[in-house]
Coordinates of C-alpha atoms in Angstrom, one line a residue:
M1 CA 24.9 1.9 11.2
E2 CA 21.7 2.7 12.9
R3 CA 20.2 6.2 12.5
T4 CA 19.2 8.2 15.6
G5 CA 15.8 7.4 17.1
H6 CA 14.0 8.4 20.3
Y7 CA 15.6 6.4 23.1
P8 CA 14.3 5.7 26.6
G9 CA 14.3 9.0 28.5
Y10 CA 13.4 11.0 25.3
P11 CA 9.8 11.7 24.2
S12 CA 8.3 9.5 21.4
L13 CA 5.6 10.7 19.0
S14 CA 2.9 9.2 21.2
E15 CA 4.3 10.8 24.3
I16 CA 4.5 14.2 22.6
L17 CA 0.9 13.9 21.3
H18 CA -0.3 12.9 24.8
K19 CA 1.5 15.7 26.6
S20 CA 0.5 18.3 24.1
V21 CA -3.2 17.4 24.2
I22 CA -3.6 16.4 27.8
N23 CA -1.0 18.4 29.7
G24 CA -0.4 21.3 27.3
R25 CA 3.4 20.6 27.0
Y26 CA 5.6 21.0 24.0
G27 CA 3.8 24.2 23.0
R28 CA 6.8 25.8 21.3
T29 CA 7.9 25.1 17.7
H30 CA 10.8 22.7 17.3
K31 CA 13.2 22.5 14.4
I32 CA 12.5 19.6 12.1
L33 CA 15.4 17.2 11.8
R34 CA 16.2 14.1 9.8
V35 CA 19.2 11.8 10.0
D36 CA 21.4 10.5 7.2
S37 CA 22.5 6.9 6.7
K38 CA 25.3 7.4 9.3
G39 CA 22.9 8.6 11.9
T40 CA 24.0 12.2 11.8
P41 CA 21.1 14.7 12.4
K42 CA 20.6 17.2 9.6
M43 CA 18.0 19.8 8.8
L44 CA 15.4 18.7 6.3
P45 CA 15.9 19.9 2.8
K46 CA 14.5 23.4 2.3
N47 CA 11.9 22.2 -0.2
I48 CA 10.2 19.9 2.2
L49 CA 8.2 22.3 4.3
P50 CA 6.9 24.2 1.2
T51 CA 6.1 20.9 -0.4
V52 CA 4.1 19.7 2.7
A53 CA 2.4 23.0 2.9
A54 CA 1.4 22.7 -0.8
L55 CA 0.1 19.2 -0.3
L56 CA -2.0 20.3 2.7
A57 CA -3.3 23.3 0.7
L58 CA -4.3 21.1 -2.2
S59 CA -6.0 18.7 0.2
A60 CA -8.1 21.5 1.6
L61 CA -9.4 22.6 -1.8
P62 CA -13.0 21.8 -2.6
A63 CA -13.6 19.0 -5.2
T64 CA -13.0 20.4 -8.7
A65 CA -14.6 19.4 -11.9
E66 CA -13.2 16.3 -13.5
L67 CA -10.1 17.1 -15.6
K68 CA -11.5 15.5 -18.7
Y69 CA -12.0 16.4 -22.4
S70 CA -14.4 14.6 -24.7
N71 CA -14.8 14.8 -28.4
T72 CA -17.9 14.1 -30.6
T73 CA -16.7 10.7 -31.7
G74 CA -16.6 8.9 -28.3
G75 CA -13.0 9.9 -27.4
T76 CA -11.9 11.2 -24.1
V77 CA -8.7 12.5 -22.5
K78 CA -8.5 12.5 -18.7
L79 CA -5.9 13.7 -16.2
Y80 CA -6.0 12.1 -12.8
G81 CA -4.0 11.4 -9.7
Q82 CA -3.7 11.7 -5.9
F83 CA -1.5 13.0 -3.1
N84 CA -1.1 10.8 0.0
P85 CA 1.4 12.2 2.5
A86 CA 1.6 10.6 5.9
Y87 CA 3.6 10.6 9.1
L88 CA 5.0 7.2 10.0
S89 CA 6.1 6.4 13.6
F90 CA 7.8 3.0 14.3
D91 CA 8.9 1.7 17.7
D92 CA 11.1 -1.4 17.7
G93 CA 11.2 -2.0 21.5
V94 CA 14.5 -0.1 21.9
A95 CA 14.0 3.2 20.0
S96 CA 11.2 5.0 18.1
Y97 CA 11.5 6.7 14.7
G98 CA 9.3 9.2 13.0
D99 CA 9.3 10.4 9.4
L100 CA 7.2 12.2 6.8
V101 CA 6.5 9.6 4.1
D102 CA 4.5 8.8 1.0
N103 CA 2.0 6.2 2.0
E104 CA 2.9 3.2 -0.2
V105 CA -0.4 1.5 0.4
S106 CA -1.8 4.0 -2.2
N107 CA 1.1 6.3 -3.1
T108 CA 1.2 9.8 -4.6
R109 CA 0.7 9.5 -8.3
A110 CA -0.4 11.2 -11.5
G111 CA -1.7 9.8 -14.8
L112 CA -3.2 10.4 -18.2
T113 CA -5.9 8.2 -19.8
V114 CA -6.9 8.4 -23.5
T115 CA -9.9 6.4 -24.7
Q116 CA -11.6 6.1 -28.1
E117 CA -14.8 4.2 -28.8
F118 CA -15.0 1.9 -31.9
G119 CA -18.6 0.8 -32.0
A120 CA -19.2 -1.2 -28.8
S121 CA -15.4 -1.6 -28.2
V122 CA -13.1 0.8 -26.4
L123 CA -9.4 1.4 -27.1
T124 CA -7.5 2.9 -24.1
F125 CA -4.0 4.2 -23.6
D126 CA -3.1 4.7 -19.9
F127 CA 0.0 6.2 -18.4
L128 CA 0.4 6.4 -14.6
T129 CA 3.4 7.0 -12.4
A130 CA 4.2 7.5 -8.8
L131 CA 5.8 10.9 -8.3
G132 CA 8.9 9.6 -6.5
F133 CA 8.5 10.7 -2.9
G134 CA 10.1 8.5 -0.2
Q135 CA 7.9 5.4 0.1
S136 CA 6.8 4.4 3.6
S137 CA 8.2 0.9 3.2
N138 CA 11.7 2.2 2.5
Y139 CA 12.3 3.9 5.8
S140 CA 14.3 1.9 8.4
Q141 CA 16.5 2.0 11.5
T142 CA 19.6 2.2 9.3
G143 CA 18.6 4.9 6.8
N144 CA 16.0 6.8 4.8
P145 CA 15.3 7.2 1.1
E146 CA 15.7 10.5 -0.6
F147 CA 12.7 12.8 0.0
L148 CA 12.1 13.0 -3.8
D149 CA 13.9 10.6 -6.1
W150 CA 11.8 9.6 -9.2
R151 CA 13.1 6.5 -11.1
R152 CA 11.6 4.6 -14.0
T153 CA 10.6 1.8 -11.6
F154 CA 7.9 4.3 -10.3
V155 CA 6.0 3.9 -13.6
R156 CA 2.8 2.0 -12.7
K157 CA 1.1 1.9 -16.1
L158 CA 2.2 2.4 -19.7
E159 CA -0.2 0.3 -21.6
F160 CA -2.7 -0.1 -24.4
S161 CA -5.9 -2.1 -23.9
L162 CA -8.9 -3.1 -26.1
E163 CA -12.1 -4.0 -24.4
T164 CA -14.8 -5.7 -26.4
P165 CA -18.4 -6.6 -25.3
T166 CA -18.1 -10.3 -26.1
A167 CA -14.4 -11.3 -26.3
G168 CA -13.2 -9.6 -23.1
K169 CA -10.3 -7.2 -22.6
F170 CA -6.8 -7.5 -24.0
S171 CA -3.9 -5.4 -22.5
F172 CA -0.3 -4.9 -23.5
G173 CA 2.5 -3.0 -21.8
Q174 CA 3.5 -2.0 -18.2
G175 CA 0.5 -2.7 -15.9
S176 CA -1.0 -5.0 -13.4
M177 CA -0.5 -8.7 -13.6
A178 CA -3.6 -10.9 -13.4
T179 CA -3.2 -11.5 -9.6
D180 CA -2.5 -7.9 -8.7
G181 CA -5.1 -7.1 -6.1
V182 CA -6.2 -10.7 -5.6
A183 CA -5.1 -10.6 -1.9
Q184 CA -6.9 -7.3 -1.3
S185 CA -10.6 -7.8 -1.8
D186 CA -11.8 -5.3 0.8
L187 CA -15.1 -3.5 1.3
S188 CA -14.2 -2.1 4.8
G189 CA -13.6 1.5 3.6
T190 CA -10.2 1.5 5.3
K191 CA -8.1 0.1 2.4
V192 CA -6.4 3.5 1.9
A193 CA -4.0 2.7 4.8
M194 CA -5.0 -0.6 6.3
Y195 CA -5.2 -3.7 4.2
N196 CA -3.6 -7.1 3.7
G197 CA -0.3 -5.7 2.7
L198 CA 1.5 -5.0 6.0
D199 CA 4.9 -4.7 4.4
T200 CA 3.9 -1.6 2.4
V201 CA 3.8 0.6 5.6
A202 CA 7.0 -0.2 7.5
G203 CA 8.5 -3.0 5.4
N204 CA 12.2 -2.2 5.8
Y205 CA 12.2 -1.8 9.6
E206 CA 13.9 -4.7 11.3
I207 CA 12.7 -6.7 14.3
R208 CA 15.2 -6.5 17.2
T209 CA 16.4 -9.5 19.2
A210 CA 15.7 -9.6 22.9
A211 CA 19.2 -8.3 23.5
G212 CA 18.3 -5.1 21.5
A213 CA 20.3 -5.9 18.4
L214 CA 18.9 -5.5 14.9
S215 CA 18.1 -9.1 13.7
G216 CA 18.3 -8.5 9.9
I217 CA 14.7 -9.8 9.7
E218 CA 12.5 -7.0 8.2
I219 CA 8.8 -6.6 8.4
D220 CA 8.5 -7.4 4.7
D221 CA 10.3 -10.7 5.2
S222 CA 7.8 -12.0 7.7
F223 CA 4.5 -10.0 7.2
T224 CA 3.6 -10.4 3.5
G225 CA 0.4 -11.0 1.6
F226 CA 1.9 -12.4 -1.7
D227 CA 0.0 -9.9 -3.8
S228 CA 1.4 -9.5 -7.3
S229 CA 2.7 -6.3 -8.8
R230 CA 2.9 -4.6 -12.2
R231 CA 5.1 -5.9 -15.0
G232 CA 5.6 -5.5 -18.7
R233 CA 3.0 -8.1 -19.7
L234 CA 0.3 -9.5 -22.0
R235 CA -3.0 -9.8 -20.1
Y236 CA -6.4 -11.1 -20.9
D237 CA -9.6 -10.5 -18.9
S238 CA -12.8 -12.4 -19.8
P239 CA -16.3 -10.9 -19.9
S240 CA -18.3 -11.4 -16.7
L241 CA -20.1 -14.7 -16.6
N242 CA -22.6 -15.3 -13.8
N243 CA -20.6 -12.6 -11.8
F244 CA -17.3 -14.3 -12.4
T245 CA -14.4 -13.0 -14.5
F246 CA -11.2 -14.8 -15.4
S247 CA -7.8 -13.2 -16.0
A248 CA -4.4 -14.5 -17.1
A249 CA -1.0 -12.8 -17.8
Y250 CA 2.6 -13.4 -18.9
G251 CA 5.2 -10.8 -18.1
K252 CA 8.7 -9.6 -17.3
D253 CA 10.2 -6.9 -15.2
I254 CA 11.0 -4.4 -18.0
L255 CA 11.8 -1.4 -15.7
S256 CA 14.6 -3.0 -13.6
T257 CA 18.1 -3.6 -15.0
N258 CA 19.7 -7.0 -15.2
N259 CA 16.5 -8.8 -14.4
N260 CA 15.5 -11.8 -16.5
D261 CA 12.8 -13.1 -14.2
T262 CA 9.6 -14.2 -15.9
Y263 CA 6.1 -14.1 -14.4
I264 CA 2.9 -16.0 -15.2
D265 CA -0.3 -15.9 -13.3
A266 CA -4.1 -16.5 -13.4
A267 CA -7.0 -15.3 -11.3
V268 CA -10.7 -15.6 -10.9
R269 CA -12.8 -12.8 -9.4
Y270 CA -16.4 -12.6 -8.1
K271 CA -18.6 -9.6 -7.5
N272 CA -22.3 -9.7 -6.6
E273 CA -25.0 -8.5 -4.2
I274 CA -26.9 -11.2 -2.3
A275 CA -29.9 -10.2 -0.2
G276 CA -28.5 -6.6 0.0
I277 CA -25.0 -7.8 1.1
K278 CA -22.3 -6.7 -1.3
V279 CA -19.7 -9.5 -1.9
V280 CA -16.4 -9.4 -3.7
G281 CA -13.8 -12.2 -3.8
S282 CA -10.8 -13.4 -5.8
L283 CA -8.4 -16.3 -6.0
G284 CA -5.1 -16.5 -7.8
F285 CA -2.0 -18.5 -8.6
A286 CA 1.3 -16.7 -9.5
R287 CA 4.7 -18.2 -10.6
R288 CA 8.0 -16.4 -10.8
T289 CA 10.8 -18.2 -12.6
R290 CA 14.4 -17.1 -11.8
D291 CA 17.4 -19.1 -13.0
A292 CA 15.2 -22.1 -13.9
A293 CA 13.8 -22.1 -10.3
D294 CA 10.1 -21.5 -9.7
R295 CA 8.5 -19.6 -6.8
D296 CA 4.8 -20.5 -6.6
D297 CA 2.2 -18.5 -4.7
T298 CA -1.5 -19.3 -4.2
F299 CA -3.7 -16.8 -2.4
G300 CA -7.1 -15.2 -2.3
S301 CA -9.5 -13.0 -0.4
I302 CA -13.2 -12.3 0.1
S303 CA -15.1 -9.4 1.6
G304 CA -18.7 -8.8 2.5
L305 CA -20.5 -5.5 3.4
H306 CA -23.9 -5.6 5.1
P307 CA -26.4 -2.7 4.6
S308 CA -26.0 -1.9 8.3
G309 CA -22.3 -1.0 7.6
F310 CA -20.8 -4.0 9.3
N311 CA -18.3 -5.8 7.1
L312 CA -15.9 -8.8 7.2
T313 CA -12.8 -9.4 5.1
L314 CA -10.8 -12.7 5.0
A315 CA -7.6 -13.6 3.1
A316 CA -5.1 -16.4 3.1
G317 CA -2.1 -17.4 1.1
S318 CA 0.8 -19.8 0.8
R319 CA 4.2 -19.9 -0.9
K320 CA 5.4 -23.4 -1.8
D321 CA 7.9 -24.5 0.7
S322 CA 8.2 -21.0 2.1
G323 CA 5.5 -19.9 4.5
K324 CA 1.8 -19.2 4.7
Y325 CA -0.6 -16.7 6.4
S326 CA -4.2 -16.0 7.2
F327 CA -5.8 -12.6 7.7
A328 CA -9.1 -11.3 9.0
K329 CA -10.6 -7.8 9.3
V330 CA -13.9 -6.8 11.0
G331 CA -15.1 -3.3 10.3
Y332 CA -18.0 -0.8 10.5
I333 CA -18.9 2.0 8.2
A334 CA -21.0 4.8 9.8
D335 CA -22.8 7.9 8.7
W336 CA -22.2 9.9 11.8
V337 CA -21.2 13.2 10.3
S338 CA -22.5 15.1 7.2
V339 CA -19.0 15.5 5.6
G340 CA -18.7 11.8 4.7
K341 CA -18.6 8.3 5.9
T342 CA -16.5 7.1 8.9
S343 CA -14.9 3.7 8.5
M344 CA -13.4 1.7 11.4
A345 CA -11.8 -1.7 11.5
I346 CA -9.6 -4.1 13.4
D347 CA -7.5 -6.8 11.7
F348 CA -5.5 -9.8 12.6
Y349 CA -2.6 -11.3 10.7
N350 CA -1.1 -14.7 11.4
G351 CA 1.8 -16.0 9.4
S352 CA 4.2 -19.0 9.8
D353 CA 7.5 -20.4 8.4
F354 CA 8.4 -17.2 6.4
V355 CA 12.0 -16.6 7.4
T356 CA 12.7 -20.0 9.0
N357 CA 10.8 -23.2 9.6
G358 CA 8.8 -22.9 12.9
S359 CA 8.7 -19.1 12.8
S360 CA 5.5 -17.2 13.7
S361 CA 4.4 -13.7 12.6
R362 CA 1.4 -12.0 14.3
S363 CA 0.0 -8.6 14.0
I364 CA -3.1 -6.7 15.2
G365 CA -4.1 -3.4 13.5
L366 CA -6.7 -0.8 14.5
G367 CA -7.7 2.0 12.1
I368 CA -10.1 4.7 11.3
V369 CA -10.8 6.6 8.0
Q370 CA -12.8 9.8 7.7
K371 CA -14.1 10.9 4.3
F372 CA -14.6 14.5 3.3
D373 CA -16.7 14.1 0.2
A374 CA -16.8 17.7 -0.9
A375 CA -12.9 17.8 -1.0
N376 CA -12.3 14.3 -2.4
L377 CA -10.3 13.8 0.8
E378 CA -9.8 10.9 3.2
T379 CA -7.9 11.3 6.5
Y380 CA -6.8 8.2 8.4
L381 CA -5.0 6.9 11.5
V382 CA -3.8 3.3 11.8
V383 CA -1.9 1.7 14.7
R384 CA -0.4 -1.7 14.5
S385 CA 1.6 -4.2 16.6
Y386 CA 4.1 -6.8 15.3
E387 CA 5.2 -10.0 17.1
Y388 CA 7.8 -12.3 15.5
T389 CA 9.1 -15.6 17.0
D390 CA 11.2 -18.5 15.9
P391 CA 12.7 -21.6 17.6
T392 CA 16.2 -20.3 18.0
T393 CA 16.0 -16.6 19.1
N394 CA 13.9 -14.3 21.3
Y395 CA 12.7 -11.1 19.8
L396 CA 11.2 -7.8 20.9
D397 CA 7.7 -6.8 19.8
A398 CA 7.3 -3.7 17.6
S399 CA 4.6 -1.2 16.7
S400 CA 3.8 1.4 14.2
A401 CA 1.4 4.4 13.7
L402 CA 0.5 5.9 10.4
F403 CA -1.4 9.2 10.2
G404 CA -2.1 10.9 6.9
S405 CA -4.5 12.1 4.2
R406 CA -5.2 11.1 0.6
W407 CA -6.6 13.7 -1.8
K408 CA -7.7 12.6 -5.3
F409 CA -8.2 14.7 -8.4

């Protein structure tokens, strides 16, 4: 059953913002409501407002000294993490929805890194976990995740690695596969909320048919970037050779139950500066094997940043017998204010054959990110349109807006 949204005749988020700023309306305080999976309005849990207030207070703090301890033998212990709360608004052409979310593009997390030098080599233990707040991709027309519900699948890293100056880096444990990040080479300065991973923002929302019914086709079905994730794996990264590095990994999903899938992938990465232009790029191949059937993805990305601040990012990928896409982003990084850089970008996504042969997925995104260097803070606003078509059914266009802040420590 659908949850309650803002229907025609009722103000949406954009209308409220417009009338509040332009016309001075909606000046009084309203009770904050959520709806359960049956669509019944309820008050938000009592701990939400104090939690939000705490996150905002933390975000307003000046940058503190690094939480790091070092010994005299080349060893260090470092505590690190970030908070990234955001407000997500989604309009499916019939109703609009708004929720306080954890921005899954770069979610709230905390970690501990321990390193020890052995001559020119470095042994590292790294533990990193998301804190379990409701992820932006898990909200939908039919229900919301719990506001706070940590599970072991939120563990991002639990690994040991040994990095040597000549043989490369060897990693073992829960962590990134070789192709994790291959689709996301991006120097635009907007990656905190706007990158080639459209399904991380509003992934579980469904496209509606022209008749207004939920189609069962979700954003993450038809707007994907194929980027790999983290698994329990063995991974090797080569030393840099002429600005190129090679990576390969073999892994399994060790955090989910009843999952016997195996993963194998390889990637090559490039990083250089040519005539003052910074360039990063990557290309990868990933295979998932499930019940003796293979799913093969090939994808890559490249990004360039000119000294003027103008930048260009391109990406593309294909899944064997199951869709392909291309992605382009044009941006500009400005030094307009003393508090930090201002990054702006517009991107274009074009996919085909994801859900059914002959389907088309198109999206345009527009975003801005403002840095506050003294506070280790970034504030962002991203608006995006979604257009899906296929040969058999007509669909309504959809749109989303994401407004939030990321504070790192």
